[in-house]
C-alpha cells in the first residue's frame, strides 16, 4: 500500500486569480483538496454529481476556512453539476464552463467509484471504467482547448497503487465475462496512467503538463463497498497503512502546485516523489491503443491532439 507520508503538504504560494477544477469533491479526499485550493485564493469549481451535497460541502469548507483564515483572503467556491457516468452530463458541464470561465489553470481528475456488482453507465459502459477513466478522458479532452489557452497549466489524474494489479481487458472492457470489484477498479486505475502518459507525449512543449499519482489509502466513502473477507482483512491492515486525510491529499497538492514539477509531465507520483512504474503501465503501444479506442467509445474520432512540426498543435473537437 506504500508508506505513509511524513507530513501534510505545505502550500508555499497563493494561487489568486487561478481557476481550479476538482471532480468528486463533496466528500472523501476531494473535499479537503478543494478546501486547500480555496484557502490560498483559488477560484475552485467543485464538479460533483450530487449538487445538493456539493453545496453543503462548499458551505462546510467556507465555515472551516473562516475559523482559521481571514475570509476576504480566501478564493471562491463554485458548485457545478458533473456526472462522470454520463457523456451528456460531461458535455453540458463543459459547455457551461466555456461560457462562464476565461481560463482553466489546474484540472484535478479525482472522482472515483467501486462497485461490488457489475453496473453500467448511462451510455452502456461498465460503471467503474466508465466513471474513473473514460469520463475523465472525455472531460479532459473537451476542456483541453481552454486549458491550452491558459498555459502554463496542469492536469492531475488521481490513480492508485491498485494499477499494479490491473490489466486492460481489450476483448472485454466492460467486463461482462470477467467482472470483479477489484478487477474493474485496477483496470480503471491502470487506464488513468496509460492515458496520462499518452496525453503528456502529445502535449509536449505546450506548457500544459499531466501527471498521475497514488494518494495512498485513506478513510473515504469508497471503502463503503468493502465487504465480507475484504472488510475483515481491511480491519486488520487499516491501522498500519491508512493515511490521515491531510496526508492523503499531500501528493495531489504537490502535483498540482509544486514549482519543482513545472517541467515534469507523464510521470507517476506517490508520497510527493516520482515512482517507477510497473511493467503493465510502460507499454507505449498499449497507451496509444487505449487512446484510439477511447476516442471511438466517446465519439471523438475526429479529435486530434498531435504535435506536428509543420502544422503545430492541432485541437479539433467533434
C-alpha positions as YAML, in Angstrom:
chain: A
units: angstrom
residues:
- id: 1
  name: UNK
  ca: [0.00, 0.00, 0.00]
- id: 2
  name: UNK
  ca: [3.00, 2.29, 0.36]
- id: 3
  name: UNK
  ca: [4.46, 4.17, 3.29]
- id: 4
  name: UNK
  ca: [2.57, 6.96, 4.97]
- id: 5
  name: UNK
  ca: [3.60, 10.49, 4.09]
- id: 6
  name: UNK
  ca: [5.51, 12.09, 6.96]
- id: 7
  name: UNK
  ca: [3.53, 15.31, 7.00]
- id: 8
  name: UNK
  ca: [0.88, 17.26, 5.07]
- id: 9
  name: UNK
  ca: [1.99, 19.31, 2.08]
- id: 10
  name: UNK
  ca: [2.67, 22.97, 2.82]
- id: 11
  name: UNK
  ca: [1.44, 25.26, 0.07]
- id: 12
  name: UNK
  ca: [4.16, 27.88, -0.34]
- id: 13
  name: UNK
  ca: [2.45, 30.37, -2.66]
- id: 14
  name: UNK
  ca: [-1.07, 31.70, -3.09]
- id: 15
  name: UNK
  ca: [-2.97, 31.00, -6.31]
- id: 16
  name: UNK
  ca: [-5.08, 34.13, -6.54]
- id: 17
  name: UNK
  ca: [-6.63, 34.50, -9.99]
- id: 18
  name: UNK
  ca: [-6.23, 30.84, -10.91]
- id: 19
  name: UNK
  ca: [-9.16, 28.58, -11.74]
- id: 20
  name: UNK
  ca: [-9.06, 25.02, -10.43]
- id: 21
  name: UNK
  ca: [-11.47, 22.19, -11.23]
- id: 22
  name: UNK
  ca: [-11.74, 19.28, -8.79]
- id: 23
  name: UNK
  ca: [-14.04, 16.39, -9.68]
- id: 24
  name: UNK
  ca: [-15.84, 14.44, -6.99]
- id: 25
  name: UNK
  ca: [-15.09, 16.85, -4.16]
- id: 26
  name: UNK
  ca: [-18.18, 16.87, -1.95]
- id: 27
  name: UNK
  ca: [-16.60, 14.11, 0.17]
- id: 28
  name: UNK
  ca: [-13.51, 11.93, 0.53]
- id: 29
  name: UNK
  ca: [-10.10, 13.36, -0.35]
- id: 30
  name: UNK
  ca: [-11.62, 15.65, -2.97]
- id: 31
  name: UNK
  ca: [-13.28, 17.88, -0.37]
- id: 32
  name: UNK
  ca: [-10.13, 18.84, 1.60]
- id: 33
  name: UNK
  ca: [-8.27, 19.18, -1.70]
- id: 34
  name: UNK
  ca: [-10.81, 21.75, -2.87]
- id: 35
  name: UNK
  ca: [-10.62, 23.41, 0.55]
- id: 36
  name: UNK
  ca: [-6.85, 23.89, 0.29]
- id: 37
  name: UNK
  ca: [-7.11, 25.45, -3.18]
- id: 38
  name: UNK
  ca: [-9.85, 27.76, -1.87]
- id: 39
  name: UNK
  ca: [-7.86, 28.66, 1.25]
- id: 40
  name: UNK
  ca: [-4.97, 30.04, -0.81]
- id: 41
  name: UNK
  ca: [-7.10, 32.09, -3.17]
- id: 42
  name: UNK
  ca: [-8.16, 29.74, -5.94]
- id: 43
  name: UNK
  ca: [-11.37, 30.03, -7.91]
- id: 44
  name: UNK
  ca: [-12.45, 26.43, -7.29]
- id: 45
  name: UNK
  ca: [-15.01, 24.66, -9.45]
- id: 46
  name: UNK
  ca: [-16.49, 21.84, -7.40]
- id: 47
  name: UNK
  ca: [-17.59, 19.41, -10.11]
- id: 48
  name: UNK
  ca: [-19.93, 16.91, -8.46]
- id: 49
  name: UNK
  ca: [-22.74, 14.55, -9.36]
- id: 50
  name: UNK
  ca: [-24.96, 15.49, -6.40]
- id: 51
  name: UNK
  ca: [-25.32, 19.28, -6.38]
- id: 52
  name: UNK
  ca: [-27.12, 19.47, -3.03]
- id: 53
  name: UNK
  ca: [-24.36, 17.51, -1.29]
- id: 54
  name: UNK
  ca: [-21.75, 19.63, -3.03]
- id: 55
  name: UNK
  ca: [-23.44, 22.85, -1.90]
- id: 56
  name: UNK
  ca: [-23.46, 21.55, 1.67]
- id: 57
  name: UNK
  ca: [-19.77, 20.63, 1.36]
- id: 58
  name: UNK
  ca: [-18.99, 24.10, 0.00]
- id: 59
  name: UNK
  ca: [-20.71, 25.72, 2.99]
- id: 60
  name: UNK
  ca: [-18.73, 23.49, 5.35]
- id: 61
  name: UNK
  ca: [-15.48, 24.43, 3.61]
- id: 62
  name: UNK
  ca: [-16.25, 28.15, 3.87]
- id: 63
  name: UNK
  ca: [-17.03, 27.84, 7.58]
- id: 64
  name: UNK
  ca: [-13.89, 25.78, 8.23]
- id: 65
  name: UNK
  ca: [-11.66, 28.27, 6.44]
- id: 66
  name: UNK
  ca: [-13.30, 31.25, 8.16]
- id: 67
  name: UNK
  ca: [-12.38, 29.79, 11.56]
- id: 68
  name: UNK
  ca: [-8.67, 29.90, 10.86]
- id: 69
  name: UNK
  ca: [-8.18, 32.27, 7.96]
- id: 70
  name: UNK
  ca: [-9.44, 35.75, 7.01]
- id: 71
  name: UNK
  ca: [-12.37, 35.13, 4.66]
- id: 72
  name: UNK
  ca: [-11.52, 38.08, 2.43]
- id: 73
  name: UNK
  ca: [-8.26, 36.37, 1.53]
- id: 74
  name: UNK
  ca: [-9.86, 33.08, 0.55]
- id: 75
  name: UNK
  ca: [-10.84, 32.36, -3.03]
- id: 76
  name: UNK
  ca: [-14.22, 31.37, -4.41]
- id: 77
  name: UNK
  ca: [-16.14, 28.10, -4.43]
- id: 78
  name: UNK
  ca: [-18.47, 27.38, -7.34]
- id: 79
  name: UNK
  ca: [-20.58, 24.22, -7.47]
- id: 80
  name: UNK
  ca: [-21.43, 22.75, -10.86]
- id: 81
  name: UNK
  ca: [-23.13, 19.51, -11.75]
- id: 82
  name: UNK
  ca: [-20.94, 16.84, -13.32]
- id: 83
  name: UNK
  ca: [-21.91, 13.19, -13.57]
- id: 84
  name: UNK
  ca: [-18.88, 11.39, -14.99]
- id: 85
  name: UNK
  ca: [-21.00, 8.34, -15.77]
- id: 86
  name: UNK
  ca: [-22.90, 10.33, -18.39]
- id: 87
  name: UNK
  ca: [-21.34, 11.73, -21.56]
- id: 88
  name: UNK
  ca: [-24.26, 14.14, -21.90]
- id: 89
  name: UNK
  ca: [-23.64, 15.48, -18.39]
- id: 90
  name: UNK
  ca: [-19.96, 15.96, -19.21]
- id: 91
  name: UNK
  ca: [-20.80, 17.87, -22.39]
- id: 92
  name: UNK
  ca: [-23.25, 20.09, -20.51]
- id: 93
  name: UNK
  ca: [-20.64, 20.78, -17.83]
- id: 94
  name: UNK
  ca: [-18.02, 21.75, -20.41]
- id: 95
  name: UNK
  ca: [-20.48, 23.96, -22.31]
- id: 96
  name: UNK
  ca: [-21.29, 25.72, -19.04]
- id: 97
  name: UNK
  ca: [-17.61, 26.23, -18.23]
- id: 98
  name: UNK
  ca: [-16.82, 27.53, -21.69]
- id: 99
  name: UNK
  ca: [-19.45, 30.21, -21.15]
- id: 100
  name: UNK
  ca: [-18.54, 31.09, -17.56]
- id: 101
  name: UNK
  ca: [-14.77, 30.66, -17.27]
- id: 102
  name: UNK
  ca: [-12.00, 32.54, -19.05]
- id: 103
  name: UNK
  ca: [-9.30, 30.06, -18.06]
- id: 104
  name: UNK
  ca: [-8.58, 26.67, -16.51]
- id: 105
  name: UNK
  ca: [-5.22, 26.52, -14.77]
- id: 106
  name: UNK
  ca: [-5.49, 23.24, -12.89]
- id: 107
  name: UNK
  ca: [-7.69, 20.21, -13.52]
- id: 108
  name: UNK
  ca: [-7.73, 17.54, -10.82]
- id: 109
  name: UNK
  ca: [-9.43, 14.37, -12.05]
- id: 110
  name: UNK
  ca: [-10.20, 12.91, -8.64]
- id: 111
  name: UNK
  ca: [-13.68, 11.32, -8.65]
- id: 112
  name: UNK
  ca: [-13.80, 7.55, -8.34]
- id: 113
  name: UNK
  ca: [-16.18, 4.68, -7.71]
- id: 114
  name: UNK
  ca: [-16.03, 0.99, -6.83]
- id: 115
  name: UNK
  ca: [-18.99, -1.32, -7.21]
- id: 116
  name: UNK
  ca: [-19.28, -4.83, -5.72]
- id: 117
  name: UNK
  ca: [-21.65, -5.77, -8.54]
- id: 118
  name: UNK
  ca: [-21.41, -5.02, -12.23]
- id: 119
  name: UNK
  ca: [-23.32, -1.88, -13.22]
- id: 120
  name: UNK
  ca: [-23.31, 0.24, -16.34]
- id: 121
  name: UNK
  ca: [-23.26, 3.95, -17.08]
- id: 122
  name: UNK
  ca: [-25.95, 5.88, -18.92]
- id: 123
  name: UNK
  ca: [-24.02, 5.16, -22.13]
- id: 124
  name: UNK
  ca: [-23.61, 1.42, -21.51]
- id: 125
  name: UNK
  ca: [-20.02, 1.31, -20.24]
- id: 126
  name: UNK
  ca: [-19.06, -0.68, -17.17]
- id: 127
  name: UNK
  ca: [-19.52, 1.80, -14.31]
- id: 128
  name: UNK
  ca: [-16.02, 1.78, -12.79]
- id: 129
  name: UNK
  ca: [-14.19, 2.03, -16.12]
- id: 130
  name: UNK
  ca: [-16.74, 4.49, -17.45]
- id: 131
  name: UNK
  ca: [-16.52, 6.81, -14.45]
- id: 132
  name: UNK
  ca: [-12.96, 6.56, -13.15]
- id: 133
  name: UNK
  ca: [-11.29, 6.57, -16.55]
- id: 134
  name: UNK
  ca: [-13.49, 7.14, -19.58]
- id: 135
  name: UNK
  ca: [-15.49, 10.00, -18.07]
- id: 136
  name: UNK
  ca: [-12.28, 11.80, -17.10]
- id: 137
  name: UNK
  ca: [-10.76, 11.08, -20.52]
- id: 138
  name: UNK
  ca: [-13.76, 12.68, -22.24]
- id: 139
  name: UNK
  ca: [-13.87, 15.60, -19.80]
- id: 140
  name: UNK
  ca: [-10.17, 16.34, -20.21]
- id: 141
  name: UNK
  ca: [-10.25, 16.35, -23.99]
- id: 142
  name: UNK
  ca: [-13.29, 18.61, -24.16]
- id: 143
  name: UNK
  ca: [-11.64, 21.04, -21.74]
- id: 144
  name: UNK
  ca: [-8.26, 20.86, -23.46]
- id: 145
  name: UNK
  ca: [-8.63, 23.87, -25.78]
- id: 146
  name: UNK
  ca: [-9.31, 26.15, -22.80]
- id: 147
  name: UNK
  ca: [-6.57, 24.51, -20.72]
- id: 148
  name: UNK
  ca: [-4.07, 25.02, -23.54]
- id: 149
  name: UNK
  ca: [-5.11, 28.65, -23.86]
- id: 150
  name: UNK
  ca: [-4.41, 29.02, -20.12]
- id: 151
  name: UNK
  ca: [-0.88, 27.60, -20.23]
- id: 152
  name: UNK
  ca: [1.12, 27.12, -18.12]
- id: 153
  name: UNK
  ca: [-1.46, 24.72, -16.74]
- id: 154
  name: UNK
  ca: [-1.56, 21.31, -15.07]
- id: 155
  name: UNK
  ca: [-3.71, 18.20, -15.34]
- id: 156
  name: UNK
  ca: [-3.56, 15.84, -12.36]
- id: 157
  name: UNK
  ca: [-5.00, 12.33, -12.63]
- id: 158
  name: UNK
  ca: [-5.65, 10.53, -9.35]
- id: 159
  name: UNK
  ca: [-4.77, 6.87, -9.84]
- id: 160
  name: UNK
  ca: [-3.93, 4.21, -7.27]
- id: 161
  name: UNK
  ca: [-1.32, 1.61, -6.41]
- id: 162
  name: UNK
  ca: [-4.04, -0.84, -7.44]
- id: 163
  name: UNK
  ca: [-2.96, -0.22, -11.05]
- id: 164
  name: UNK
  ca: [-0.08, -2.64, -10.49]
- id: 165
  name: UNK
  ca: [-2.59, -5.48, -10.29]
- id: 166
  name: UNK
  ca: [-4.62, -4.35, -13.29]
- id: 167
  name: UNK
  ca: [-4.69, -5.16, -16.95]
- id: 168
  name: UNK
  ca: [-6.70, -3.77, -19.83]
- id: 169
  name: UNK
  ca: [-9.23, -6.39, -20.89]
- id: 170
  name: UNK
  ca: [-9.09, -5.48, -24.56]
- id: 171
  name: UNK
  ca: [-11.65, -8.10, -25.58]
- id: 172
  name: UNK
  ca: [-13.96, -7.35, -22.64]
- id: 173
  name: UNK
  ca: [-13.50, -3.75, -21.48]
- id: 174
  name: UNK
  ca: [-16.94, -3.72, -19.85]
- id: 175
  name: UNK
  ca: [-16.07, -6.95, -18.00]
- id: 176
  name: UNK
  ca: [-19.23, -8.75, -18.99]
- id: 177
  name: UNK
  ca: [-17.38, -12.05, -18.63]
- id: 178
  name: UNK
  ca: [-14.75, -11.23, -16.00]
- id: 179
  name: UNK
  ca: [-16.35, -8.82, -13.55]
- id: 180
  name: UNK
  ca: [-14.91, -8.39, -10.09]
- id: 181
  name: UNK
  ca: [-14.86, -5.23, -7.99]
- id: 182
  name: UNK
  ca: [-11.06, -5.09, -7.75]
- id: 183
  name: UNK
  ca: [-10.61, -6.26, -11.34]
- id: 184
  name: UNK
  ca: [-12.69, -3.33, -12.53]
- id: 185
  name: UNK
  ca: [-11.04, -0.84, -10.19]
- id: 186
  name: UNK
  ca: [-7.47, -1.85, -11.03]
- id: 187
  name: UNK
  ca: [-8.23, -1.77, -14.76]
- id: 188
  name: UNK
  ca: [-9.60, 1.77, -14.46]
- id: 189
  name: UNK
  ca: [-6.58, 2.97, -12.48]
- id: 190
  name: UNK
  ca: [-4.16, 1.43, -14.98]
- id: 191
  name: UNK
  ca: [-6.10, 3.18, -17.73]
- id: 192
  name: UNK
  ca: [-5.64, 6.50, -15.88]
- id: 193
  name: UNK
  ca: [-1.86, 6.07, -16.03]
- id: 194
  name: UNK
  ca: [-1.75, 4.97, -19.67]
- id: 195
  name: UNK
  ca: [-3.89, 8.00, -20.54]
- id: 196
  name: UNK
  ca: [-1.56, 10.27, -18.57]
- id: 197
  name: UNK
  ca: [1.49, 9.04, -20.44]
- id: 198
  name: UNK
  ca: [-0.10, 9.29, -23.88]
- id: 199
  name: UNK
  ca: [-1.57, 12.74, -23.28]
- id: 200
  name: UNK
  ca: [1.72, 14.01, -21.88]
- id: 201
  name: UNK
  ca: [3.56, 12.91, -25.03]
- id: 202
  name: UNK
  ca: [1.02, 14.74, -27.20]
- id: 203
  name: UNK
  ca: [1.20, 17.93, -25.12]
- id: 204
  name: UNK
  ca: [4.98, 18.09, -25.03]
- id: 205
  name: UNK
  ca: [6.15, 21.68, -25.42]
- id: 206
  name: UNK
  ca: [2.69, 23.27, -24.95]
- id: 207
  name: UNK
  ca: [3.14, 24.43, -21.37]
- id: 208
  name: UNK
  ca: [0.45, 22.01, -20.19]
- id: 209
  name: UNK
  ca: [1.70, 19.13, -18.06]
- id: 210
  name: UNK
  ca: [-0.13, 15.99, -17.00]
- id: 211
  name: UNK
  ca: [0.88, 13.63, -14.21]
- id: 212
  name: UNK
  ca: [-0.74, 10.79, -12.28]
- id: 213
  name: UNK
  ca: [-0.45, 9.83, -8.64]
- id: 214
  name: UNK
  ca: [-1.38, 7.46, -5.85]
- id: 215
  name: UNK
  ca: [-2.77, 9.36, -2.86]
- id: 216
  name: UNK
  ca: [-2.39, 6.34, -0.59]
- id: 217
  name: UNK
  ca: [-5.04, 4.61, 1.46]
- id: 218
  name: UNK
  ca: [-7.39, 6.87, 3.41]
- id: 219
  name: UNK
  ca: [-10.74, 6.58, 5.13]
- id: 220
  name: UNK
  ca: [-13.06, 7.77, 2.35]
- id: 221
  name: UNK
  ca: [-16.53, 6.84, 1.16]
- id: 222
  name: UNK
  ca: [-15.08, 4.41, -1.37]
- id: 223
  name: UNK
  ca: [-14.36, 1.92, 1.46]
- id: 224
  name: UNK
  ca: [-18.11, 1.50, 1.99]
- id: 225
  name: UNK
  ca: [-18.02, -1.01, -0.86]
- id: 226
  name: UNK
  ca: [-15.71, -3.36, 1.04]
- id: 227
  name: UNK
  ca: [-17.47, -6.41, 2.38]
- id: 228
  name: UNK
  ca: [-17.00, -9.96, 3.60]
- id: 229
  name: UNK
  ca: [-13.41, -11.17, 3.72]
- id: 230
  name: UNK
  ca: [-12.10, -7.90, 2.29]
- id: 231
  name: UNK
  ca: [-13.67, -5.91, 5.12]
- id: 232
  name: UNK
  ca: [-12.19, -8.30, 7.71]
- id: 233
  name: UNK
  ca: [-8.69, -8.08, 6.22]
- id: 234
  name: UNK
  ca: [-9.01, -4.33, 5.89]
- id: 235
  name: UNK
  ca: [-9.88, -4.08, 9.58]
- id: 236
  name: UNK
  ca: [-6.51, -5.61, 10.45]
- id: 237
  name: UNK
  ca: [-4.44, -3.73, 7.88]
- id: 238
  name: UNK
  ca: [-6.10, -0.34, 8.18]
- id: 239
  name: UNK
  ca: [-4.18, 0.94, 11.24]
- id: 240
  name: UNK
  ca: [-0.88, 0.05, 9.56]
- id: 241
  name: UNK
  ca: [-1.36, 1.67, 6.16]
- id: 242
  name: UNK
  ca: [-4.18, 4.17, 6.35]
- id: 243
  name: UNK
  ca: [-3.29, 7.83, 6.00]
- id: 244
  name: UNK
  ca: [-5.00, 10.77, 7.57]
- id: 245
  name: UNK
  ca: [-6.92, 12.94, 5.12]
- id: 246
  name: UNK
  ca: [-4.26, 15.73, 5.23]
- id: 247
  name: UNK
  ca: [-1.61, 13.12, 4.44]
- id: 248
  name: UNK
  ca: [-3.71, 11.60, 1.64]
- id: 249
  name: UNK
  ca: [-4.10, 14.89, -0.23]
- id: 250
  name: UNK
  ca: [-0.40, 15.70, 0.05]
- id: 251
  name: UNK
  ca: [0.62, 14.27, -3.32]
- id: 252
  name: UNK
  ca: [-2.39, 15.77, -5.09]
- id: 253
  name: UNK
  ca: [-1.39, 19.25, -3.91]
- id: 254
  name: UNK
  ca: [2.25, 18.55, -4.72]
- id: 255
  name: UNK
  ca: [1.45, 17.54, -8.30]
- id: 256
  name: UNK
  ca: [-0.91, 20.47, -8.78]
- id: 257
  name: UNK
  ca: [1.20, 23.24, -7.24]
- id: 258
  name: UNK
  ca: [4.84, 22.44, -6.57]
- id: 259
  name: UNK
  ca: [7.29, 24.53, -8.58]
- id: 260
  name: UNK
  ca: [9.71, 21.62, -8.88]
- id: 261
  name: UNK
  ca: [7.25, 19.96, -11.29]
- id: 262
  name: UNK
  ca: [6.92, 22.89, -13.68]
- id: 263
  name: UNK
  ca: [8.57, 20.94, -16.50]
- id: 264
  name: UNK
  ca: [7.65, 17.39, -15.46]
- id: 265
  name: UNK
  ca: [4.97, 15.57, -17.43]
- id: 266
  name: UNK
  ca: [3.90, 11.98, -17.95]
- id: 267
  name: UNK
  ca: [5.11, 10.72, -14.60]
- id: 268
  name: UNK
  ca: [3.60, 8.87, -11.64]
- id: 269
  name: UNK
  ca: [3.98, 10.11, -8.06]
- id: 270
  name: UNK
  ca: [3.43, 8.79, -4.56]
- id: 271
  name: UNK
  ca: [4.31, 10.49, -1.26]
- id: 272
  name: UNK
  ca: [5.49, 13.55, -3.21]
- id: 273
  name: UNK
  ca: [8.14, 11.59, -5.09]
- id: 274
  name: UNK
  ca: [8.35, 10.25, -8.62]
- id: 275
  name: UNK
  ca: [7.95, 6.48, -8.68]
- id: 276
  name: UNK
  ca: [9.00, 3.84, -11.18]
- id: 277
  name: UNK
  ca: [6.01, 2.37, -12.97]
- id: 278
  name: UNK
  ca: [5.25, -1.34, -13.01]
- id: 279
  name: UNK
  ca: [5.74, -3.09, -16.38]
- id: 280
  name: UNK
  ca: [2.00, -3.18, -17.13]
- id: 281
  name: UNK
  ca: [1.94, 0.65, -17.33]
- id: 282
  name: UNK
  ca: [5.03, 1.11, -19.50]
- id: 283
  name: UNK
  ca: [3.79, -0.04, -22.91]
- id: 284
  name: UNK
  ca: [3.64, 2.86, -25.36]
- id: 285
  name: UNK
  ca: [1.71, 0.59, -27.70]
- id: 286
  name: UNK
  ca: [-0.97, -0.02, -25.05]
- id: 287
  name: UNK
  ca: [-1.19, 3.70, -24.26]
- id: 288
  name: UNK
  ca: [-1.71, 4.56, -27.93]
- id: 289
  name: UNK
  ca: [-4.17, 1.69, -28.43]
- id: 290
  name: UNK
  ca: [-6.22, 2.78, -25.41]
- id: 291
  name: UNK
  ca: [-6.21, 6.39, -26.64]
- id: 292
  name: UNK
  ca: [-7.54, 5.43, -30.07]
- id: 293
  name: UNK
  ca: [-10.13, 3.06, -28.64]
- id: 294
  name: UNK
  ca: [-11.30, 5.62, -26.10]
- id: 295
  name: UNK
  ca: [-11.81, 8.24, -28.82]
- id: 296
  name: UNK
  ca: [-14.12, 5.82, -30.60]
- id: 297
  name: UNK
  ca: [-16.01, 4.92, -27.43]
- id: 298
  name: UNK
  ca: [-16.84, 8.56, -26.63]
- id: 299
  name: UNK
  ca: [-17.47, 9.57, -30.23]
- id: 300
  name: UNK
  ca: [-14.45, 11.80, -30.70]
- id: 301
  name: UNK
  ca: [-12.83, 10.08, -33.66]
- id: 302
  name: UNK
  ca: [-12.20, 13.49, -35.24]
- id: 303
  name: UNK
  ca: [-10.43, 14.83, -32.16]
- id: 304
  name: UNK
  ca: [-6.72, 15.30, -32.76]
- id: 305
  name: UNK
  ca: [-4.04, 16.23, -30.30]
- id: 306
  name: UNK
  ca: [-0.89, 15.99, -32.32]
- id: 307
  name: UNK
  ca: [2.31, 17.99, -32.23]
- id: 308
  name: UNK
  ca: [3.14, 18.34, -35.90]
- id: 309
  name: UNK
  ca: [6.34, 20.18, -36.81]
- id: 310
  name: UNK
  ca: [4.70, 21.75, -39.85]
- id: 311
  name: UNK
  ca: [1.22, 22.49, -38.52]
- id: 312
  name: UNK
  ca: [1.90, 22.90, -34.82]
- id: 313
  name: UNK
  ca: [-0.54, 21.54, -32.24]
- id: 314
  name: UNK
  ca: [-3.95, 20.69, -33.65]
- id: 315
  name: UNK
  ca: [-7.05, 20.53, -31.47]
- id: 316
  name: UNK
  ca: [-10.15, 19.52, -33.35]
- id: 317
  name: UNK
  ca: [-13.18, 18.65, -31.25]
- id: 318
  name: UNK
  ca: [-16.08, 16.87, -32.92]
...
